[in-house]
mmCIF file of C-alpha atoms in Angstrom:
data_model
loop_
_atom_site.group_PDB
_atom_site.id
_atom_site.type_symbol
_atom_site.label_atom_id
_atom_site.label_comp_id
_atom_site.label_asym_id
_atom_site.label_seq_id
_atom_site.Cartn_x
_atom_site.Cartn_y
_atom_site.Cartn_z
ATOM 1 C CA MET I 1 -44.707 -161.038 129.583
ATOM 2 C CA ARG I 2 -42.766 -161.638 126.404
ATOM 3 C CA ARG I 3 -39.056 -162.410 126.266
ATOM 4 C CA VAL I 4 -36.558 -160.028 124.656
ATOM 5 C CA VAL I 5 -33.330 -160.950 122.888
ATOM 6 C CA ILE I 6 -30.529 -159.094 121.106
ATOM 7 C CA THR I 7 -30.073 -159.988 117.429
ATOM 8 C CA GLY I 8 -27.711 -157.313 116.141
ATOM 9 C CA GLN I 9 -24.987 -154.956 117.345
ATOM 10 C CA GLY I 10 -22.851 -152.196 115.866
ATOM 11 C CA THR I 11 -20.422 -149.573 117.116
ATOM 12 C CA ILE I 12 -17.873 -146.903 116.394
ATOM 13 C CA ASN I 13 -15.767 -145.645 119.292
ATOM 14 C CA ALA I 14 -12.188 -144.933 120.333
ATOM 15 C CA LEU I 15 -11.338 -148.655 120.373
ATOM 16 C CA GLY I 16 -12.597 -149.484 116.888
ATOM 17 C CA HIS I 17 -14.894 -148.590 114.036
ATOM 18 C CA ASP I 18 -16.903 -151.805 114.372
ATOM 19 C CA VAL I 19 -17.737 -154.545 116.885
ATOM 20 C CA PRO I 20 -14.937 -157.042 116.048
ATOM 21 C CA SER I 21 -12.176 -154.431 116.390
ATOM 22 C CA THR I 22 -13.724 -153.066 119.601
ATOM 23 C CA LEU I 23 -13.953 -156.497 121.210
ATOM 24 C CA GLU I 24 -10.401 -157.320 120.139
ATOM 25 C CA ALA I 25 -9.196 -154.151 121.871
ATOM 26 C CA MET I 26 -11.144 -155.048 125.000
ATOM 27 C CA ARG I 27 -9.637 -158.553 125.025
ATOM 28 C CA GLU I 28 -6.157 -157.080 124.668
ATOM 29 C CA GLY I 29 -6.752 -154.396 127.298
ATOM 30 C CA ARG I 30 -5.799 -151.779 124.750
ATOM 31 C CA CYS I 31 -6.300 -148.109 125.590
ATOM 32 C CA GLY I 32 -8.114 -145.871 123.115
ATOM 33 C CA ILE I 33 -7.455 -142.719 125.142
ATOM 34 C CA GLY I 34 -4.856 -140.339 123.771
ATOM 35 C CA PRO I 35 -4.056 -136.738 122.817
ATOM 36 C CA LEU I 36 -7.054 -134.795 121.521
ATOM 37 C CA GLU I 37 -7.003 -133.475 117.976
ATOM 38 C CA LEU I 38 -9.245 -130.418 118.238
ATOM 39 C CA ARG I 39 -9.304 -126.806 117.196
ATOM 40 C CA ASP I 40 -7.872 -124.626 120.020
ATOM 41 C CA VAL I 41 -6.741 -127.669 122.004
ATOM 42 C CA GLU I 42 -3.887 -125.557 123.392
ATOM 43 C CA ARG I 43 -6.493 -123.521 125.325
ATOM 44 C CA LEU I 44 -7.735 -126.623 127.148
ATOM 45 C CA SER I 45 -6.406 -127.801 130.499
ATOM 46 C CA VAL I 46 -7.482 -131.364 129.676
ATOM 47 C CA LYS I 47 -5.917 -132.473 126.401
ATOM 48 C CA ILE I 48 -6.748 -136.203 126.340
ATOM 49 C CA GLY I 49 -9.852 -138.160 125.416
ATOM 50 C CA GLY I 50 -11.262 -141.310 123.877
ATOM 51 C CA GLN I 51 -11.500 -139.763 120.434
ATOM 52 C CA VAL I 52 -12.536 -141.663 117.297
ATOM 53 C CA LYS I 53 -9.379 -141.456 115.196
ATOM 54 C CA GLY I 54 -9.017 -142.136 111.471
ATOM 55 C CA TYR I 55 -12.602 -141.063 110.869
ATOM 56 C CA ASP I 56 -13.505 -139.294 107.611
ATOM 57 C CA PRO I 57 -17.215 -138.426 107.362
ATOM 58 C CA GLU I 58 -16.855 -137.433 103.704
ATOM 59 C CA ALA I 59 -15.959 -141.027 102.866
ATOM 60 C CA LEU I 60 -19.293 -142.214 104.286
ATOM 61 C CA PHE I 61 -21.771 -139.376 103.778
ATOM 62 C CA ASN I 62 -22.486 -136.969 100.937
ATOM 63 C CA ARG I 63 -22.464 -133.179 101.293
ATOM 64 C CA GLN I 64 -26.218 -132.925 101.813
ATOM 65 C CA GLN I 65 -26.122 -135.563 104.560
ATOM 66 C CA ILE I 66 -23.215 -133.891 106.332
ATOM 67 C CA ALA I 67 -25.223 -130.657 106.323
ATOM 68 C CA LEU I 68 -27.956 -132.536 108.240
ATOM 69 C CA TYR I 69 -25.956 -134.936 110.431
ATOM 70 C CA ASP I 70 -24.061 -133.765 113.497
ATOM 71 C CA ARG I 71 -21.137 -135.981 114.472
ATOM 72 C CA PHE I 72 -23.288 -137.816 117.053
ATOM 73 C CA THR I 73 -25.872 -138.614 114.365
ATOM 74 C CA GLN I 74 -23.160 -139.811 111.980
ATOM 75 C CA PHE I 75 -21.844 -142.175 114.641
ATOM 76 C CA THR I 76 -25.372 -143.475 115.295
ATOM 77 C CA LEU I 77 -26.067 -144.174 111.623
ATOM 78 C CA ILE I 78 -22.743 -146.009 111.205
ATOM 79 C CA ALA I 79 -23.441 -148.231 114.215
ATOM 80 C CA ALA I 80 -27.071 -148.750 113.163
ATOM 81 C CA HIS I 81 -26.004 -149.910 109.693
ATOM 82 C CA GLN I 82 -23.765 -152.553 111.265
ATOM 83 C CA ALA I 83 -26.438 -153.716 113.710
ATOM 84 C CA LEU I 84 -29.240 -153.879 111.164
ATOM 85 C CA ASP I 85 -27.090 -155.539 108.511
ATOM 86 C CA GLY I 86 -26.123 -158.176 111.068
ATOM 87 C CA SER I 87 -29.711 -158.746 112.171
ATOM 88 C CA GLY I 88 -30.988 -159.594 108.692
ATOM 89 C CA LEU I 89 -34.199 -157.638 109.288
ATOM 90 C CA SER I 90 -36.186 -155.751 106.665
ATOM 91 C CA PHE I 91 -38.944 -153.399 107.783
ATOM 92 C CA THR I 92 -42.009 -153.566 105.573
ATOM 93 C CA GLY I 93 -45.721 -154.010 106.182
ATOM 94 C CA ASP I 94 -46.819 -154.767 109.745
ATOM 95 C CA LEU I 95 -43.243 -155.136 111.008
ATOM 96 C CA ALA I 96 -42.501 -151.515 110.073
ATOM 97 C CA THR I 97 -45.395 -150.275 112.204
ATOM 98 C CA ARG I 98 -44.403 -152.540 115.108
ATOM 99 C CA SER I 99 -40.755 -151.477 115.156
ATOM 100 C CA GLY I 100 -39.268 -148.357 116.681
ATOM 101 C CA VAL I 101 -36.204 -146.497 117.850
ATOM 102 C CA VAL I 102 -35.071 -145.238 121.234
ATOM 103 C CA PHE I 103 -31.601 -143.776 121.740
ATOM 104 C CA GLY I 104 -29.776 -142.146 124.590
ATOM 105 C CA THR I 105 -27.715 -138.975 124.297
ATOM 106 C CA ALA I 106 -26.918 -136.320 126.865
ATOM 107 C CA GLY I 107 -25.648 -133.559 124.616
ATOM 108 C CA GLY I 108 -27.049 -134.240 121.157
ATOM 109 C CA GLY I 109 -25.460 -131.973 118.556
ATOM 110 C CA VAL I 110 -22.716 -130.458 120.710
ATOM 111 C CA ASN I 111 -20.364 -130.058 117.742
ATOM 112 C CA THR I 112 -23.058 -128.143 115.885
ATOM 113 C CA TRP I 113 -23.628 -125.836 118.868
ATOM 114 C CA ASP I 114 -19.871 -125.302 119.143
ATOM 115 C CA GLU I 115 -19.346 -124.541 115.452
ATOM 116 C CA ASN I 116 -22.245 -122.099 115.254
ATOM 117 C CA TYR I 117 -21.417 -120.260 118.472
ATOM 118 C CA ARG I 118 -17.979 -119.704 116.974
ATOM 119 C CA SER I 119 -19.533 -118.473 113.756
ATOM 120 C CA VAL I 120 -21.842 -115.983 115.471
ATOM 121 C CA TYR I 121 -19.780 -114.782 118.441
ATOM 122 C CA GLU I 122 -16.160 -115.193 117.364
ATOM 123 C CA GLU I 123 -16.419 -114.592 113.626
ATOM 124 C CA GLY I 124 -19.276 -112.076 113.870
ATOM 125 C CA LYS I 125 -21.517 -113.720 111.282
ATOM 126 C CA ASN I 126 -25.187 -112.802 111.332
ATOM 127 C CA ARG I 127 -26.560 -115.954 109.716
ATOM 128 C CA VAL I 128 -26.275 -119.653 110.408
ATOM 129 C CA HIS I 129 -27.110 -122.631 108.207
ATOM 130 C CA PRO I 130 -30.892 -123.236 107.910
ATOM 131 C CA PHE I 131 -30.434 -126.820 109.151
ATOM 132 C CA VAL I 132 -28.771 -125.908 112.455
ATOM 133 C CA VAL I 133 -31.844 -126.726 114.554
ATOM 134 C CA PRO I 134 -32.629 -130.134 112.981
ATOM 135 C CA LYS I 135 -28.907 -130.928 113.107
ATOM 136 C CA LEU I 136 -28.377 -130.223 116.808
ATOM 137 C CA MET I 137 -31.637 -131.529 118.310
ATOM 138 C CA ASN I 138 -31.272 -134.529 120.617
ATOM 139 C CA ASN I 139 -33.788 -136.606 118.679
ATOM 140 C CA ALA I 140 -31.978 -136.123 115.347
ATOM 141 C CA ALA I 141 -30.221 -139.493 115.462
ATOM 142 C CA ALA I 142 -33.405 -141.392 116.357
ATOM 143 C CA SER I 143 -35.364 -139.617 113.641
ATOM 144 C CA HIS I 144 -32.775 -140.250 110.917
ATOM 145 C CA VAL I 145 -32.572 -143.939 111.834
ATOM 146 C CA SER I 146 -36.370 -144.243 111.724
ATOM 147 C CA MET I 147 -36.438 -142.625 108.265
ATOM 148 C CA GLU I 148 -33.499 -144.629 106.904
ATOM 149 C CA TRP I 149 -35.032 -147.996 107.821
ATOM 150 C CA ASN I 150 -38.790 -147.253 107.686
ATOM 151 C CA LEU I 151 -39.363 -147.707 111.412
ATOM 152 C CA LYS I 152 -42.882 -146.419 112.071
ATOM 153 C CA GLY I 153 -43.389 -147.385 115.709
ATOM 154 C CA PRO I 154 -42.359 -145.324 118.759
ATOM 155 C CA SER I 155 -39.215 -143.306 118.026
ATOM 156 C CA PHE I 156 -37.666 -140.961 120.571
ATOM 157 C CA SER I 157 -34.553 -139.968 122.503
ATOM 158 C CA VAL I 158 -33.725 -140.105 126.199
ATOM 159 C CA ALA I 159 -31.457 -137.596 127.944
ATOM 160 C CA THR I 160 -30.513 -138.583 131.492
ATOM 161 C CA ALA I 161 -26.859 -137.523 131.490
ATOM 162 C CA CYS I 162 -24.529 -140.515 131.932
ATOM 163 C CA ALA I 163 -27.416 -143.008 132.241
ATOM 164 C CA SER I 164 -29.073 -142.036 128.932
ATOM 165 C CA SER I 165 -28.187 -145.204 126.995
ATOM 166 C CA ASN I 166 -29.220 -147.561 129.780
ATOM 167 C CA HIS I 167 -32.502 -145.739 130.208
ATOM 168 C CA ALA I 168 -33.065 -145.899 126.437
ATOM 169 C CA MET I 169 -32.280 -149.613 126.225
ATOM 170 C CA GLY I 170 -34.378 -150.318 129.295
ATOM 171 C CA LEU I 171 -37.361 -148.531 127.757
ATOM 172 C CA ALA I 172 -36.847 -150.439 124.501
ATOM 173 C CA PHE I 173 -36.866 -153.658 126.531
ATOM 174 C CA GLN I 174 -40.116 -152.653 128.218
ATOM 175 C CA CYS I 175 -41.753 -151.743 124.882
ATOM 176 C CA LEU I 176 -41.036 -155.236 123.601
ATOM 177 C CA ARG I 177 -41.882 -157.100 126.764
ATOM 178 C CA SER I 178 -45.238 -155.348 127.048
ATOM 179 C CA GLY I 179 -46.220 -156.290 123.496
ATOM 180 C CA ALA I 180 -46.210 -152.725 122.146
ATOM 181 C CA CYS I 181 -43.522 -153.591 119.562
ATOM 182 C CA ASP I 182 -41.746 -156.574 118.017
ATOM 183 C CA VAL I 183 -38.389 -154.916 117.248
ATOM 184 C CA MET I 184 -36.615 -151.901 118.746
ATOM 185 C CA VAL I 185 -33.414 -150.313 117.489
ATOM 186 C CA THR I 186 -31.719 -148.928 120.581
ATOM 187 C CA GLY I 187 -28.476 -147.785 122.158
ATOM 188 C CA GLY I 188 -26.782 -144.431 122.425
ATOM 189 C CA SER I 189 -24.398 -141.906 120.925
ATOM 190 C CA GLU I 190 -22.332 -138.937 122.024
ATOM 191 C CA ALA I 191 -19.852 -136.534 120.432
ATOM 192 C CA MET I 192 -18.916 -133.938 123.055
ATOM 193 C CA LEU I 193 -15.227 -133.789 122.144
ATOM 194 C CA SER I 194 -15.209 -130.240 120.842
ATOM 195 C CA PHE I 195 -13.531 -127.211 122.399
ATOM 196 C CA GLY I 196 -16.734 -126.059 124.078
ATOM 197 C CA GLY I 197 -17.730 -129.557 125.169
ATOM 198 C CA VAL I 198 -14.424 -130.283 126.882
ATOM 199 C CA LYS I 199 -14.130 -126.768 128.339
ATOM 200 C CA ALA I 200 -17.546 -127.147 129.993
ATOM 201 C CA TRP I 201 -16.521 -130.438 131.617
ATOM 202 C CA GLU I 202 -13.238 -128.929 132.783
ATOM 203 C CA GLY I 203 -15.284 -126.592 134.960
ATOM 204 C CA LEU I 204 -16.519 -129.522 137.064
ATOM 205 C CA ARG I 205 -12.937 -130.395 138.090
ATOM 206 C CA VAL I 206 -13.579 -134.118 137.765
ATOM 207 C CA MET I 207 -11.393 -134.690 134.695
ATOM 208 C CA SER I 208 -8.043 -136.468 134.618
ATOM 209 C CA LYS I 209 -5.201 -134.934 132.639
ATOM 210 C CA ASP I 210 -3.320 -138.199 132.142
ATOM 211 C CA ALA I 211 -5.420 -141.417 132.334
ATOM 212 C CA CYS I 212 -8.640 -143.057 133.490
ATOM 213 C CA ARG I 213 -7.867 -145.434 136.383
ATOM 214 C CA PRO I 214 -11.160 -146.674 137.854
ATOM 215 C CA PHE I 215 -10.984 -148.295 141.307
ATOM 216 C CA SER I 216 -7.230 -147.650 141.614
ATOM 217 C CA ALA I 217 -6.249 -145.730 144.753
ATOM 218 C CA ASN I 218 -4.301 -143.189 142.684
ATOM 219 C CA ARG I 219 -7.157 -142.403 140.270
ATOM 220 C CA ASN I 220 -7.602 -138.718 139.594
ATOM 221 C CA GLY I 221 -10.740 -138.368 137.491
ATOM 222 C CA MET I 222 -12.683 -139.323 134.413
ATOM 223 C CA VAL I 223 -11.737 -139.025 130.743
ATOM 224 C CA GLN I 224 -14.294 -138.156 128.065
ATOM 225 C CA GLY I 225 -14.882 -140.352 125.044
ATOM 226 C CA GLU I 226 -17.109 -140.289 121.980
ATOM 227 C CA GLY I 227 -18.867 -142.729 119.683
ATOM 228 C CA ALA I 228 -21.988 -144.868 119.498
ATOM 229 C CA ALA I 229 -23.286 -148.385 119.919
ATOM 230 C CA VAL I 230 -26.584 -149.663 118.521
ATOM 231 C CA PHE I 231 -28.437 -152.920 119.207
ATOM 232 C CA ILE I 232 -31.420 -154.746 117.785
ATOM 233 C CA PHE I 233 -33.750 -155.786 120.589
ATOM 234 C CA GLU I 234 -36.314 -158.290 119.343
ATOM 235 C CA GLU I 235 -39.157 -160.306 120.779
ATOM 236 C CA TYR I 236 -37.855 -163.844 121.286
ATOM 237 C CA GLU I 237 -40.503 -165.795 119.345
ATOM 238 C CA HIS I 238 -40.210 -163.370 116.433
ATOM 239 C CA ALA I 239 -36.439 -163.847 116.339
ATOM 240 C CA LYS I 240 -36.711 -167.608 116.744
ATOM 241 C CA LYS I 241 -39.281 -167.941 113.979
ATOM 242 C CA ARG I 242 -37.023 -166.244 111.440
ATOM 243 C CA GLY I 243 -33.925 -168.177 112.537
ATOM 244 C CA ALA I 244 -32.001 -165.139 113.783
ATOM 245 C CA GLU I 245 -28.692 -165.461 115.613
ATOM 246 C CA ILE I 246 -29.351 -164.522 119.228
ATOM 247 C CA LEU I 247 -26.464 -162.780 120.995
ATOM 248 C CA ALA I 248 -27.975 -162.551 124.491
ATOM 249 C CA GLU I 249 -31.281 -162.239 126.318
ATOM 250 C CA VAL I 250 -32.326 -159.082 128.171
ATOM 251 C CA VAL I 251 -34.155 -160.200 131.286
ATOM 252 C CA GLY I 252 -34.368 -157.263 133.680
ATOM 253 C CA PHE I 253 -34.251 -153.504 134.044
ATOM 254 C CA ASN I 254 -34.669 -151.046 136.871
ATOM 255 C CA MET I 255 -34.329 -147.307 137.261
ATOM 256 C CA THR I 256 -34.268 -145.228 140.428
ATOM 257 C CA SER I 257 -33.707 -141.647 141.511
ATOM 258 C CA ASP I 258 -31.544 -140.661 144.477
ATOM 259 C CA ALA I 259 -33.601 -137.486 144.960
ATOM 260 C CA ALA I 260 -30.636 -136.170 146.909
ATOM 261 C CA ASP I 261 -27.900 -134.239 145.070
ATOM 262 C CA ILE I 262 -27.334 -132.989 141.522
ATOM 263 C CA VAL I 263 -23.766 -134.352 141.288
ATOM 264 C CA MET I 264 -22.936 -136.552 144.319
ATOM 265 C CA PRO I 265 -24.071 -140.193 143.964
ATOM 266 C CA SER I 266 -26.035 -142.112 146.591
ATOM 267 C CA LYS I 267 -25.234 -145.657 147.657
ATOM 268 C CA GLN I 268 -28.878 -146.300 148.496
ATOM 269 C CA GLY I 269 -30.187 -145.190 145.099
ATOM 270 C CA ALA I 270 -27.616 -147.256 143.210
ATOM 271 C CA ALA I 271 -28.190 -150.325 145.387
ATOM 272 C CA ARG I 272 -31.953 -150.102 144.853
ATOM 273 C CA ALA I 273 -31.449 -149.993 141.087
ATOM 274 C CA ILE I 274 -29.191 -153.064 141.182
ATOM 275 C CA ALA I 275 -31.561 -154.999 143.437
ATOM 276 C CA GLY I 276 -34.510 -153.940 141.274
ATOM 277 C CA ALA I 277 -32.862 -155.205 138.080
ATOM 278 C CA LEU I 278 -32.160 -158.561 139.753
ATOM 279 C CA ALA I 279 -35.768 -158.816 140.915
ATOM 280 C CA ASP I 280 -37.165 -157.783 137.540
ATOM 281 C CA GLY I 281 -35.021 -160.415 135.831
ATOM 282 C CA LYS I 282 -35.926 -163.057 138.445
ATOM 283 C CA LEU I 283 -32.205 -163.532 139.090
ATOM 284 C CA ASN I 284 -30.705 -164.769 142.310
ATOM 285 C CA PRO I 285 -27.619 -162.705 143.194
ATOM 286 C CA GLU I 286 -25.484 -165.869 142.972
ATOM 287 C CA GLU I 287 -26.392 -166.286 139.294
ATOM 288 C CA VAL I 288 -24.597 -163.070 138.301
ATOM 289 C CA GLY I 289 -20.936 -163.524 137.443
ATOM 290 C CA TYR I 290 -19.986 -160.140 136.002
ATOM 291 C CA ILE I 291 -20.952 -156.480 136.312
ATOM 292 C CA ASN I 292 -19.904 -153.836 133.844
ATOM 293 C CA ALA I 293 -19.448 -150.985 136.295
ATOM 294 C CA HIS I 294 -20.229 -147.344 135.828
ATOM 295 C CA GLY I 295 -16.654 -146.922 137.097
ATOM 296 C CA THR I 296 -15.797 -143.379 136.023
ATOM 297 C CA GLY I 297 -12.467 -143.094 137.828
ATOM 298 C CA THR I 298 -13.663 -140.393 140.239
ATOM 299 C CA ALA I 299 -13.257 -141.027 143.964
ATOM 300 C CA ALA I 300 -16.921 -140.406 144.788
ATOM 301 C CA ASN I 301 -18.375 -142.612 142.037
ATOM 302 C CA ASP I 302 -16.041 -145.587 142.435
ATOM 303 C CA LYS I 303 -16.426 -145.849 146.211
ATOM 304 C CA VAL I 304 -20.197 -145.418 146.161
ATOM 305 C CA GLU I 305 -20.605 -147.997 143.385
ATOM 306 C CA CYS I 306 -18.523 -150.597 145.202
ATOM 307 C CA ALA I 307 -20.520 -149.987 148.382
ATOM 308 C CA ALA I 308 -23.788 -150.300 146.468
ATOM 309 C CA VAL I 309 -22.696 -153.593 144.874
ATOM 310 C CA ALA I 310 -21.711 -154.923 148.310
ATOM 311 C CA ASP I 311 -25.104 -153.907 149.720
ATOM 312 C CA ALA I 312 -27.093 -155.432 146.861
ATOM 313 C CA PHE I 313 -25.128 -158.697 146.598
ATOM 314 C CA GLY I 314 -24.092 -159.318 150.207
ATOM 315 C CA HIS I 315 -21.505 -162.078 150.561
ATOM 316 C CA HIS I 316 -21.657 -162.826 146.811
ATOM 317 C CA ALA I 317 -20.042 -159.443 146.059
ATOM 318 C CA ASP I 318 -16.657 -161.010 146.788
ATOM 319 C CA GLU I 319 -17.265 -163.641 144.075
ATOM 320 C CA LEU I 320 -18.248 -161.147 141.373
ATOM 321 C CA MET I 321 -16.048 -159.794 138.617
ATOM 322 C CA ILE I 322 -16.647 -156.076 138.114
ATOM 323 C CA SER I 323 -14.776 -154.015 135.546
ATOM 324 C CA SER I 324 -14.906 -150.567 133.991
ATOM 325 C CA THR I 325 -14.253 -150.424 130.264
ATOM 326 C CA LYS I 326 -14.248 -146.614 130.517
ATOM 327 C CA SER I 327 -10.573 -147.102 131.343
ATOM 328 C CA MET I 328 -10.152 -148.040 127.664
ATOM 329 C CA HIS I 329 -12.737 -146.084 125.643
ATOM 330 C CA GLY I 330 -13.366 -143.167 127.977
ATOM 331 C CA HIS I 331 -16.688 -141.917 129.306
ATOM 332 C CA LEU I 332 -19.089 -141.374 126.408
ATOM 333 C CA ILE I 333 -21.508 -139.609 128.771
ATOM 334 C CA GLY I 334 -24.975 -140.366 127.297
ATOM 335 C CA GLY I 335 -23.593 -142.990 124.915
ATOM 336 C CA THR I 336 -21.428 -144.857 127.370
ATOM 337 C CA GLY I 337 -23.863 -147.549 128.532
ATOM 338 C CA ALA I 338 -24.363 -148.670 124.941
ATOM 339 C CA VAL I 339 -20.649 -149.240 124.273
ATOM 340 C CA GLU I 340 -20.385 -150.992 127.640
ATOM 341 C CA LEU I 341 -23.179 -153.400 126.700
ATOM 342 C CA LEU I 342 -20.793 -154.793 124.062
ATOM 343 C CA ALA I 343 -18.557 -155.989 126.915
ATOM 344 C CA CYS I 344 -21.555 -157.584 128.637
ATOM 345 C CA ILE I 345 -22.491 -159.510 125.493
ATOM 346 C CA MET I 346 -18.854 -160.570 125.030
ATOM 347 C CA ALA I 347 -18.813 -161.944 128.584
ATOM 348 C CA LEU I 348 -21.963 -164.014 127.969
ATOM 349 C CA LYS I 349 -21.287 -165.103 124.388
ATOM 350 C CA ASP I 350 -17.505 -165.533 124.322
ATOM 351 C CA GLY I 351 -16.635 -166.086 127.977
ATOM 352 C CA VAL I 352 -14.221 -163.127 127.979
ATOM 353 C CA ILE I 353 -14.331 -160.541 130.764
ATOM 354 C CA ALA I 354 -13.039 -157.117 129.721
ATOM 355 C CA PRO I 355 -10.477 -155.687 132.161
ATOM 356 C CA THR I 356 -10.160 -152.457 134.107
ATOM 357 C CA ILE I 357 -6.896 -151.129 132.724
ATOM 358 C CA GLY I 358 -4.671 -148.521 134.370
ATOM 359 C CA TYR I 359 -5.141 -150.185 137.751
ATOM 360 C CA GLU I 360 -2.035 -149.501 139.854
ATOM 361 C CA GLU I 361 -2.835 -149.368 143.570
ATOM 362 C CA PRO I 362 -5.469 -151.278 145.593
ATOM 363 C CA ASP I 363 -8.086 -149.127 147.313
ATOM 364 C CA PRO I 364 -9.574 -150.648 150.494
ATOM 365 C CA GLU I 365 -12.841 -148.852 149.723
ATOM 366 C CA CYS I 366 -13.003 -150.606 146.330
ATOM 367 C CA ALA I 367 -12.004 -154.061 147.516
ATOM 368 C CA LEU I 368 -13.844 -156.071 144.854
ATOM 369 C CA ASP I 369 -12.454 -158.164 141.993
ATOM 370 C CA VAL I 370 -12.082 -155.384 139.414
ATOM 371 C CA VAL I 371 -10.377 -157.626 136.807
ATOM 372 C CA PRO I 372 -7.230 -155.486 136.867
ATOM 373 C CA ASN I 373 -5.315 -154.794 133.650
ATOM 374 C CA GLU I 374 -5.829 -158.108 131.838
ATOM 375 C CA ALA I 375 -8.925 -159.716 130.340
ATOM 376 C CA ARG I 376 -10.018 -162.989 131.864
ATOM 377 C CA GLU I 377 -11.660 -166.106 130.467
ATOM 378 C CA ALA I 378 -14.647 -167.105 132.560
ATOM 379 C CA GLU I 379 -18.027 -168.703 131.973
ATOM 380 C CA VAL I 380 -20.864 -166.500 133.213
ATOM 381 C CA SER I 381 -24.583 -167.052 132.780
ATOM 382 C CA ALA I 382 -25.884 -163.635 133.833
ATOM 383 C CA VAL I 383 -24.469 -160.099 133.916
ATOM 384 C CA LEU I 384 -25.454 -156.581 134.912
ATOM 385 C CA SER I 385 -24.644 -153.225 133.334
ATOM 386 C CA ASN I 386 -24.645 -150.241 135.726
ATOM 387 C CA ALA I 387 -25.189 -146.585 134.860
ATOM 388 C CA PHE I 388 -25.378 -143.855 137.501
ATOM 389 C CA ALA I 389 -25.823 -140.257 136.346
ATOM 390 C CA PHE I 390 -25.672 -136.669 137.534
ATOM 391 C CA GLY I 391 -29.064 -135.765 138.898
ATOM 392 C CA GLY I 392 -29.061 -139.005 140.907
ATOM 393 C CA LEU I 393 -30.474 -141.044 138.008
ATOM 394 C CA ASN I 394 -29.686 -144.767 138.067
ATOM 395 C CA ALA I 395 -30.401 -147.401 135.404
ATOM 396 C CA VAL I 396 -29.322 -151.054 135.527
ATOM 397 C CA LEU I 397 -29.810 -153.744 132.870
ATOM 398 C CA ALA I 398 -29.697 -157.501 133.493
ATOM 399 C CA LEU I 399 -28.795 -159.998 130.736
ATOM 400 C CA ARG I 400 -28.561 -163.787 130.426
ATOM 401 C CA LYS I 401 -26.843 -166.074 127.943
ATOM 402 C CA ALA I 402 -28.724 -166.569 124.698
ATOM 403 C CA PRO I 403 -31.523 -169.128 125.111
#
């Protein structure tokens, strides 16, 4: 099977509007979570989130584009521009037909739903904009990226709740490894921070009102974020032939289903996904130095994830560094795994391990090295990125240093 490398990356999220500013924030352990700026925020019980601040869509898109692009699509296009500009690729001829797009999103055009429900139910209007359907559909971002860059291969979206991005990137990896494509533009995006989006999540009673503190004994829930991250996955020989800068190599992927509960995670399902990614990547457990955890800051998720890591890695679990960057950028739901992959690449490329900030009290049920509060310099040769979603859907990626 063919090898797969990453040759471009882009992002916009609560920590920064591009990759350099995001990585700087991760190195500094800076928190991007703060008071929400939303219509009717006073009616919300949860008033914090990892919101993209200082963002003006009218400075980046014209009126016609804004009529077509929900906020999640806007974020995707911004991140895709950065990733594709950095990759140096141009899609013409055969390469266009052998290149595709696969993105993860759980909610798609939530802001568009929210705005138009208001229009119809609250304001009593009888018509909505003719582009509402193409604006809110989950595949909108993937379709607009394919059209913008002439990507004529497989293009689609994946919706598996909080594992959407990892599933999308894993499928992109498999498309390339199998020989079906030479380049895949992949990642994920989410923009659920609207009144309706936050109100729906409030109903689950898993949200913190003050901070995201994964693995800390006094954690009290997750915090939503928004944004996107996009990567260029490319077949290794293709990238090498054109002299591309290689950021990291994707070597393994595994996905499992708990088949147990719609919201409660399973240690066995998560552990199987971790072990499967190691096996797929032909990695010995001892080769892995860092795991970017799912680490939502809920009691159930954090404890189950730590137990799953201990099961999958055995005695080596005590030597691992495992951190949750959700403590800084919030939980982007379907887009979160993509933003977290930035931290994995930083660990491999720059030797910097992003911290778990907000950590205050040790939890004996999360007794791993969670890189508390401060980034750490460390050389690692292989990393994992975990994503465990409602519905019992687990997706784990394995990466190595650039060859």
